[in-house]
PDB file of C-alpha atoms and ligand atoms in Angstrom:
ATOM      1  CA  MET A 127      -5.072 228.783  30.464  1.00 77.00           C
ATOM      2  CA  ALA A 128      -4.006 232.059  28.825  1.00 94.00           C
ATOM      3  CA  ARG A 129      -0.738 233.422  30.140  1.00 98.00           C
ATOM      4  CA  LEU A 130      -0.723 236.878  31.738  1.00 98.00           C
ATOM      5  CA  LYS A 131       0.855 239.420  29.400  1.00 98.00           C
ATOM      6  CA  LEU A 132       3.713 241.342  30.993  1.00 99.00           C
ATOM      7  CA  GLY A 133       5.247 244.663  30.006  1.00 99.00           C
ATOM      8  CA  ILE A 134       8.689 245.153  31.554  1.00 98.00           C
ATOM      9  CA  LEU A 135      10.094 248.659  32.000  1.00 98.00           C
ATOM     10  CA  ILE A 136      13.875 248.956  32.349  1.00 98.00           C
ATOM     11  CA  SER A 137      16.628 251.555  32.282  1.00 98.00           C
ATOM     12  CA  GLY A 138      19.796 249.486  32.672  1.00 98.00           C
ATOM     13  CA  ARG A 139      21.483 246.100  32.773  1.00 98.00           C
ATOM     14  CA  GLY A 140      18.262 244.136  33.150  1.00 98.00           C
ATOM     15  CA  SER A 141      19.291 241.260  35.407  1.00 98.00           C
ATOM     16  CA  ASN A 142      15.769 241.155  36.876  1.00 98.00           C
ATOM     17  CA  LEU A 143      14.392 241.227  33.355  1.00 98.00           C
ATOM     18  CA  GLN A 144      16.612 238.186  32.669  1.00 99.00           C
ATOM     19  CA  ALA A 145      15.169 236.378  35.694  1.00 99.00           C
ATOM     20  CA  LEU A 146      11.677 237.014  34.309  1.00 99.00           C
ATOM     21  CA  ILE A 147      12.718 235.928  30.795  1.00 98.00           C
ATOM     22  CA  ASP A 148      14.116 232.689  32.236  1.00 98.00           C
ATOM     23  CA  ALA A 149      10.975 232.053  34.306  1.00 98.00           C
ATOM     24  CA  CYS A 150       8.687 232.709  31.338  1.00 98.00           C
ATOM     25  CA  ALA A 151      10.705 230.235  29.242  1.00 98.00           C
ATOM     26  CA  ALA A 152       9.128 227.392  31.238  1.00 98.00           C
ATOM     27  CA  PRO A 153       5.922 226.368  29.455  1.00 96.00           C
ATOM     28  CA  GLU A 154       4.014 225.988  32.723  1.00 97.00           C
ATOM     29  CA  PHE A 155       4.865 229.527  33.922  1.00 98.00           C
ATOM     30  CA  PRO A 156       1.581 231.484  33.936  1.00 98.00           C
ATOM     31  CA  ALA A 157       2.944 234.691  32.343  1.00 98.00           C
ATOM     32  CA  GLU A 158       4.733 235.800  29.184  1.00 98.00           C
ATOM     33  CA  ILE A 159       6.602 238.957  28.239  1.00 98.00           C
ATOM     34  CA  ALA A 160       4.757 240.927  25.557  1.00 98.00           C
ATOM     35  CA  ILE A 161       7.159 243.884  25.429  1.00 98.00           C
ATOM     36  CA  VAL A 162      10.245 245.351  27.066  1.00 98.00           C
ATOM     37  CA  VAL A 163      10.461 249.144  27.129  1.00 98.00           C
ATOM     38  CA  SER A 164      13.602 251.075  28.005  1.00 98.00           C
ATOM     39  CA  ASN A 165      13.793 254.820  28.480  1.00 98.00           C
ATOM     40  CA  ARG A 166      17.519 254.581  27.697  1.00 98.00           C
ATOM     41  CA  PRO A 167      18.754 253.450  24.277  1.00 98.00           C
ATOM     42  CA  GLU A 168      21.993 252.050  25.758  1.00 98.00           C
ATOM     43  CA  ALA A 169      20.297 249.803  28.378  1.00 98.00           C
ATOM     44  CA  GLY A 170      21.952 246.379  28.431  1.00 98.00           C
ATOM     45  CA  GLY A 171      18.563 244.794  29.089  1.00 98.00           C
ATOM     46  CA  LEU A 172      17.555 245.525  25.490  1.00 98.00           C
ATOM     47  CA  ASP A 173      20.147 242.973  24.301  1.00 98.00           C
ATOM     48  CA  ARG A 174      18.738 240.421  26.727  1.00 98.00           C
ATOM     49  CA  ALA A 175      15.269 240.961  25.234  1.00 98.00           C
ATOM     50  CA  ARG A 176      16.608 240.701  21.687  1.00 98.00           C
ATOM     51  CA  GLN A 177      18.459 237.481  22.488  1.00 98.00           C
ATOM     52  CA  ALA A 178      15.267 236.003  23.871  1.00 98.00           C
ATOM     53  CA  GLY A 179      13.307 237.032  20.779  1.00 98.00           C
ATOM     54  CA  ILE A 180      11.221 239.532  22.747  1.00 98.00           C
ATOM     55  CA  GLU A 181      10.287 242.903  21.323  1.00 98.00           C
ATOM     56  CA  GLY A 182      12.373 245.681  22.894  1.00 98.00           C
ATOM     57  CA  VAL A 183      11.340 249.293  22.379  1.00 98.00           C
ATOM     58  CA  VAL A 184      13.154 252.494  23.307  1.00 98.00           C
ATOM     59  CA  ILE A 185      11.015 255.372  24.521  1.00 98.00           C
ATOM     60  CA  ASP A 186      13.623 257.958  25.373  1.00 98.00           C
ATOM     61  CA  HIS A 187      12.246 260.409  27.934  1.00 96.00           C
ATOM     62  CA  ARG A 188      14.629 263.105  26.629  1.00 96.00           C
ATOM     63  CA  GLU A 189      12.676 263.243  23.403  1.00 97.00           C
ATOM     64  CA  PHE A 190       9.516 264.386  25.138  1.00 96.00           C
ATOM     65  CA  GLY A 191       8.721 267.857  26.387  1.00 93.00           C
ATOM     66  CA  ASP A 192       7.192 266.716  29.658  1.00 95.00           C
ATOM     67  CA  ARG A 193       6.439 263.640  31.738  1.00 95.00           C
ATOM     68  CA  ALA A 194       2.811 263.484  30.645  1.00 96.00           C
ATOM     69  CA  THR A 195       3.679 263.135  26.956  1.00 97.00           C
ATOM     70  CA  PHE A 196       6.408 260.576  27.707  1.00 98.00           C
ATOM     71  CA  GLU A 197       3.967 258.533  29.781  1.00 98.00           C
ATOM     72  CA  ARG A 198       1.242 258.714  27.125  1.00 98.00           C
ATOM     73  CA  GLU A 199       3.713 257.107  24.732  1.00 98.00           C
ATOM     74  CA  LEU A 200       4.521 254.423  27.312  1.00 98.00           C
ATOM     75  CA  ILE A 201       0.844 253.693  27.879  1.00 98.00           C
ATOM     76  CA  ALA A 202       0.203 253.464  24.138  1.00 98.00           C
ATOM     77  CA  ALA A 203       3.075 250.968  23.688  1.00 98.00           C
ATOM     78  CA  LEU A 204       1.803 248.802  26.564  1.00 98.00           C
ATOM     79  CA  ASP A 205      -1.835 248.974  25.466  1.00 98.00           C
ATOM     80  CA  GLN A 206      -1.001 248.068  21.866  1.00 98.00           C
ATOM     81  CA  ARG A 207       0.572 244.783  23.041  1.00 98.00           C
ATOM     82  CA  GLY A 208      -2.313 243.969  25.373  1.00 98.00           C
ATOM     83  CA  VAL A 209      -0.171 244.226  28.499  1.00 98.00           C
ATOM     84  CA  GLU A 210      -2.021 243.183  31.664  1.00 98.00           C
ATOM     85  CA  LEU A 211       0.702 243.606  34.298  1.00 98.00           C
ATOM     86  CA  VAL A 212       3.510 246.170  34.185  1.00 99.00           C
ATOM     87  CA  CYS A 213       6.745 245.193  35.968  1.00 99.00           C
ATOM     88  CA  LEU A 214       9.275 247.882  36.810  1.00 98.00           C
ATOM     89  CA  ALA A 215      12.727 246.288  36.737  1.00 98.00           C
ATOM     90  CA  GLY A 216      15.340 248.930  37.421  1.00 98.00           C
ATOM     91  CA  PHE A 217      13.281 251.622  35.704  1.00 98.00           C
ATOM     92  CA  MET A 218      14.852 254.879  36.798  1.00 96.00           C
ATOM     93  CA  ARG A 219      12.087 257.390  36.040  1.00 95.00           C
ATOM     94  CA  LEU A 220       9.560 258.528  38.598  1.00 93.00           C
ATOM     95  CA  LEU A 221       6.050 257.838  37.331  1.00 97.00           C
ATOM     96  CA  THR A 222       3.292 260.407  37.796  1.00 97.00           C
ATOM     97  CA  PRO A 223       0.110 259.613  39.762  1.00 97.00           C
ATOM     98  CA  THR A 224      -1.728 259.641  36.414  1.00 97.00           C
ATOM     99  CA  PHE A 225       0.339 256.702  35.132  1.00 98.00           C
ATOM    100  CA  VAL A 226       0.256 254.891  38.463  1.00 98.00           C
ATOM    101  CA  ASP A 227      -3.538 255.260  38.782  1.00 97.00           C
ATOM    102  CA  ARG A 228      -4.036 254.152  35.187  1.00 97.00           C
ATOM    103  CA  TRP A 229      -2.313 250.851  36.103  1.00 98.00           C
ATOM    104  CA  ARG A 230      -3.571 250.636  39.667  1.00 98.00           C
ATOM    105  CA  ASP A 231      -3.125 247.106  41.066  1.00 98.00           C
ATOM    106  CA  ARG A 232      -1.564 246.082  37.736  1.00 98.00           C
ATOM    107  CA  LEU A 233       1.835 247.691  38.288  1.00 98.00           C
ATOM    108  CA  ILE A 234       4.611 246.192  40.430  1.00 98.00           C
ATOM    109  CA  ASN A 235       8.163 247.123  41.357  1.00 98.00           C
ATOM    110  CA  ILE A 236      11.205 245.470  42.891  1.00 98.00           C
ATOM    111  CA  HIS A 237      13.299 247.391  45.390  1.00 98.00           C
ATOM    112  CA  PRO A 238      16.572 246.268  47.017  1.00 98.00           C
ATOM    113  CA  SER A 239      15.625 246.718  50.679  1.00 98.00           C
ATOM    114  CA  LEU A 240      13.103 245.482  53.188  1.00 98.00           C
ATOM    115  CA  LEU A 241      10.547 248.239  52.635  1.00 98.00           C
ATOM    116  CA  PRO A 242       9.503 250.534  54.195  1.00 98.00           C
ATOM    117  CA  ALA A 243      13.168 250.779  55.263  1.00 98.00           C
ATOM    118  CA  PHE A 244      15.575 252.491  52.871  1.00 98.00           C
ATOM    119  CA  ARG A 245      13.282 253.799  50.175  1.00 98.00           C
ATOM    120  CA  GLY A 246      14.983 255.505  47.257  1.00 97.00           C
ATOM    121  CA  LEU A 247      18.496 255.307  45.886  1.00 97.00           C
ATOM    122  CA  HIS A 248      21.656 253.853  47.483  1.00 98.00           C
ATOM    123  CA  SER A 249      19.704 251.596  49.810  1.00 98.00           C
ATOM    124  CA  ASP A 250      22.644 249.165  50.226  1.00 98.00           C
ATOM    125  CA  GLU A 251      25.021 251.863  51.350  1.00 98.00           C
ATOM    126  CA  ARG A 252      22.439 253.249  53.758  1.00 98.00           C
ATOM    127  CA  ALA A 253      21.677 249.777  55.140  1.00 98.00           C
ATOM    128  CA  ILE A 254      25.370 249.220  55.879  1.00 98.00           C
ATOM    129  CA  ASP A 255      25.792 252.686  57.399  1.00 98.00           C
ATOM    130  CA  SER A 256      22.784 252.160  59.663  1.00 98.00           C
ATOM    131  CA  GLY A 257      24.168 248.914  61.106  1.00 98.00           C
ATOM    132  CA  VAL A 258      21.143 246.718  60.362  1.00 98.00           C
ATOM    133  CA  ARG A 259      21.972 243.025  60.348  1.00 98.00           C
ATOM    134  CA  PHE A 260      19.411 242.165  57.716  1.00 98.00           C
ATOM    135  CA  SER A 261      18.469 243.941  54.557  1.00 98.00           C
ATOM    136  CA  GLY A 262      16.799 242.327  51.579  1.00 98.00           C
ATOM    137  CA  CYS A 263      14.414 243.013  48.767  1.00 98.00           C
ATOM    138  CA  THR A 264      10.737 243.648  48.209  1.00 98.00           C
ATOM    139  CA  VAL A 265       8.247 243.204  45.377  1.00 98.00           C
ATOM    140  CA  HIS A 266       5.296 245.543  45.853  1.00 98.00           C
ATOM    141  CA  PHE A 267       2.337 247.006  44.018  1.00 98.00           C
ATOM    142  CA  VAL A 268       3.078 250.581  43.054  1.00 98.00           C
ATOM    143  CA  ARG A 269       1.381 253.599  44.597  1.00 98.00           C
ATOM    144  CA  PRO A 270       2.081 257.254  43.774  1.00 97.00           C
ATOM    145  CA  GLU A 271       4.617 257.653  46.611  1.00 96.00           C
ATOM    146  CA  MET A 272       8.075 256.342  45.721  1.00 94.00           C
ATOM    147  CA  ASP A 273       8.788 252.733  46.829  1.00 96.00           C
ATOM    148  CA  ASP A 274       5.399 252.519  48.507  1.00 96.00           C
ATOM    149  CA  GLY A 275       2.486 250.120  48.106  1.00 98.00           C
ATOM    150  CA  PRO A 276       1.112 246.719  49.151  1.00 98.00           C
ATOM    151  CA  ILE A 277       3.912 244.169  49.588  1.00 98.00           C
ATOM    152  CA  VAL A 278       3.739 240.866  47.705  1.00 98.00           C
ATOM    153  CA  ILE A 279       7.004 239.166  48.745  1.00 98.00           C
ATOM    154  CA  GLN A 280      10.115 240.046  50.670  1.00 98.00           C
ATOM    155  CA  ALA A 281      13.416 238.211  51.105  1.00 98.00           C
ATOM    156  CA  ALA A 282      15.638 238.909  54.110  1.00 98.00           C
ATOM    157  CA  VAL A 283      19.353 238.904  53.333  1.00 98.00           C
ATOM    158  CA  PRO A 284      22.026 239.132  56.048  1.00 98.00           C
ATOM    159  CA  VAL A 285      24.482 241.995  56.149  1.00 98.00           C
ATOM    160  CA  LEU A 286      27.880 240.374  56.841  1.00 98.00           C
ATOM    161  CA  PRO A 287      31.015 241.735  58.490  1.00 96.00           C
ATOM    162  CA  GLY A 288      33.187 243.535  55.962  1.00 96.00           C
ATOM    163  CA  ASP A 289      30.364 244.034  53.471  1.00 98.00           C
ATOM    164  CA  ASP A 290      30.593 247.040  51.224  1.00 98.00           C
ATOM    165  CA  ALA A 291      27.658 248.233  49.146  1.00 98.00           C
ATOM    166  CA  ASP A 292      28.716 246.091  46.157  1.00 98.00           C
ATOM    167  CA  ALA A 293      28.971 242.895  48.176  1.00 98.00           C
ATOM    168  CA  LEU A 294      25.603 243.446  49.849  1.00 98.00           C
ATOM    169  CA  SER A 295      24.003 244.454  46.561  1.00 98.00           C
ATOM    170  CA  ALA A 296      25.245 241.266  44.849  1.00 98.00           C
ATOM    171  CA  ARG A 297      23.824 239.112  47.660  1.00 98.00           C
ATOM    172  CA  ILE A 298      20.488 240.927  47.553  1.00 98.00           C
ATOM    173  CA  LEU A 299      20.356 240.698  43.755  1.00 98.00           C
ATOM    174  CA  GLU A 300      20.399 236.880  43.910  1.00 98.00           C
ATOM    175  CA  ALA A 301      17.324 237.030  46.130  1.00 98.00           C
ATOM    176  CA  GLU A 302      15.684 239.551  43.785  1.00 98.00           C
ATOM    177  CA  HIS A 303      16.033 237.103  40.932  1.00 98.00           C
ATOM    178  CA  ARG A 304      14.072 234.564  42.955  1.00 98.00           C
ATOM    179  CA  ILE A 305      11.325 236.734  44.363  1.00 98.00           C
ATOM    180  CA  TYR A 306      10.418 238.674  41.210  1.00 99.00           C
ATOM    181  CA  PRO A 307       9.343 235.606  39.207  1.00 98.00           C
ATOM    182  CA  ALA A 308       7.693 234.189  42.333  1.00 98.00           C
ATOM    183  CA  ALA A 309       5.642 237.376  42.797  1.00 98.00           C
ATOM    184  CA  VAL A 310       4.623 237.419  39.136  1.00 98.00           C
ATOM    185  CA  ARG A 311       3.523 233.800  39.442  1.00 98.00           C
ATOM    186  CA  LEU A 312       1.341 234.554  42.482  1.00 98.00           C
ATOM    187  CA  ILE A 313      -0.314 237.476  40.702  1.00 98.00           C
ATOM    188  CA  ALA A 314      -0.734 235.610  37.408  1.00 98.00           C
ATOM    189  CA  GLU A 315      -2.356 232.687  39.205  1.00 98.00           C
ATOM    190  CA  GLY A 316      -4.756 235.083  40.901  1.00 97.00           C
ATOM    191  CA  ARG A 317      -3.383 234.067  44.299  1.00 97.00           C
ATOM    192  CA  ALA A 318      -2.241 237.555  45.388  1.00 98.00           C
ATOM    193  CA  ARG A 319      -5.166 239.902  46.069  1.00 96.00           C
ATOM    194  CA  ILE A 320      -5.135 243.358  47.583  1.00 98.00           C
ATOM    195  CA  VAL A 321      -7.484 243.688  50.536  1.00 97.00           C
ATOM    196  CA  ASP A 322      -7.451 246.981  52.471  1.00 98.00           C
ATOM    197  CA  GLU A 323      -4.087 247.879  50.943  1.00 98.00           C
ATOM    198  CA  ARG A 324      -2.450 244.634  52.038  1.00 98.00           C
ATOM    199  CA  VAL A 325      -1.669 241.657  49.875  1.00 98.00           C
ATOM    200  CA  VAL A 326      -3.471 238.470  50.864  1.00 97.00           C
ATOM    201  CA  ILE A 327      -1.894 235.328  49.432  1.00 97.00           C
ATOM    202  CA  GLU A 328      -4.162 232.372  48.833  1.00 96.00           C
ATOM    203  CA  GLY A 329      -2.819 229.025  50.018  1.00 92.00           C
ATOM    204  CA  GLU A 330       0.156 230.644  51.703  1.00 90.00           C
ATOM    205  CA  HIS A 331       2.575 228.432  53.615  1.00 88.00           C
ATOM    206  CA  ALA A 332       4.290 229.806  56.680  1.00 85.00           C
ATOM    207  CA  PRO A 333       8.030 230.230  56.122  1.00 85.00           C
ATOM    208  CA  VAL A 334      10.232 227.753  57.925  1.00 85.00           C
ATOM    209  CA  GLY A 335      11.966 229.033  61.051  1.00 89.00           C
ATOM    210  CA  THR A 336      13.385 232.386  62.007  1.00 92.00           C
ATOM    211  CA  ALA A 337      16.628 233.822  60.678  1.00 94.00           C
ATOM    212  CA  PHE A 338      19.160 235.142  63.196  1.00 96.00           C
ATOM    213  CA  ASN A 339      22.206 237.239  62.424  1.00 97.00           C
ATOM    214  CA  PRO A 340      24.526 236.546  64.139  1.00 96.00           C
ATOM    215  CA  PRO A 341      23.171 233.079  64.965  1.00 94.00           C
ATOM    216  CA  ALA A 342      21.561 233.089  68.415  1.00 90.00           C
TER     217      ALA A 342
HETATM  218  C1  GRF B1318      17.706 246.211  41.187  1.00 71.91           C
HETATM  219  O1  GRF B1318      18.499 246.219  42.331  1.00 71.91           O
HETATM  220  C2  GRF B1318      16.278 246.579  41.520  1.00 71.91           C
HETATM  221  O2  GRF B1318      15.893 246.148  42.778  1.00 71.91           O
HETATM  222  C3  GRF B1318      16.323 248.081  41.480  1.00 71.91           C
HETATM  223  O3  GRF B1318      17.181 248.387  40.405  1.00 71.91           O
HETATM  224  C4  GRF B1318      18.097 247.317  40.210  1.00 71.91           C
HETATM  225  C5  GRF B1318      17.948 246.890  38.787  1.00 71.91           C
HETATM  226  O4  GRF B1318      18.899 245.923  38.419  1.00 71.91           O
HETATM  227  N1  GRF B1318      15.000 248.630  41.354  1.00 71.91           N
HETATM  228  P1  GRF B1318      18.732 245.135  37.052  1.00 71.91           P
HETATM  229  O5  GRF B1318      18.700 246.190  35.932  1.00 71.91           O
HETATM  230  O6  GRF B1318      17.474 244.348  37.106  1.00 71.91           O
HETATM  231  O7  GRF B1318      19.961 244.274  36.948  1.00 71.91           O
END
């Protein structure tokens, strides 16, 4: 079976990109990375792509007069490589509705909170400040509103006594590295479908048990 062609958009260190690179290295994984695009030339993720022998391209938003021209360049780069699913992995530019609609249901994002809680930046800090006992991460299809759209997978991660934003972020990041490849697999296998703006997963198993924090 042909593997689904991914285009990964990054702006920074690219640890989620690495998780996807590692997953795609397994011959039975149903997707492959056709291109990595960074809007920042200094993004560490570009080295990860290079080391894996994957094409990494810089499309620097500062070189374009407006968002529309920048996004046209992005779309051209993705189209030229036959990309079928675009994965945002720490991509720090807001995308216009034109871009999002162009890739409707073929564009996913990972966010470090249990959406719809804590959309936007500094979600770890805000989770700690709010006193929630669980935060986590979410892979979702992208809609024009920021950090909005049908949810594919979430992981719940406990907030522990004494956590600062870095400690919580590191714990959440480990879960991100598991759920992003898992979400891509579900989509690539055609097992995650959007019905009435919710994701229906074919052959889904119920998760085991309920998590309590503190244990009850
Ligand atoms: C991750 O926490 C991701 O959820 C968020 O940006 C961060 C990117 O980290 N969207 P990395 O570049 O993948 O290491």
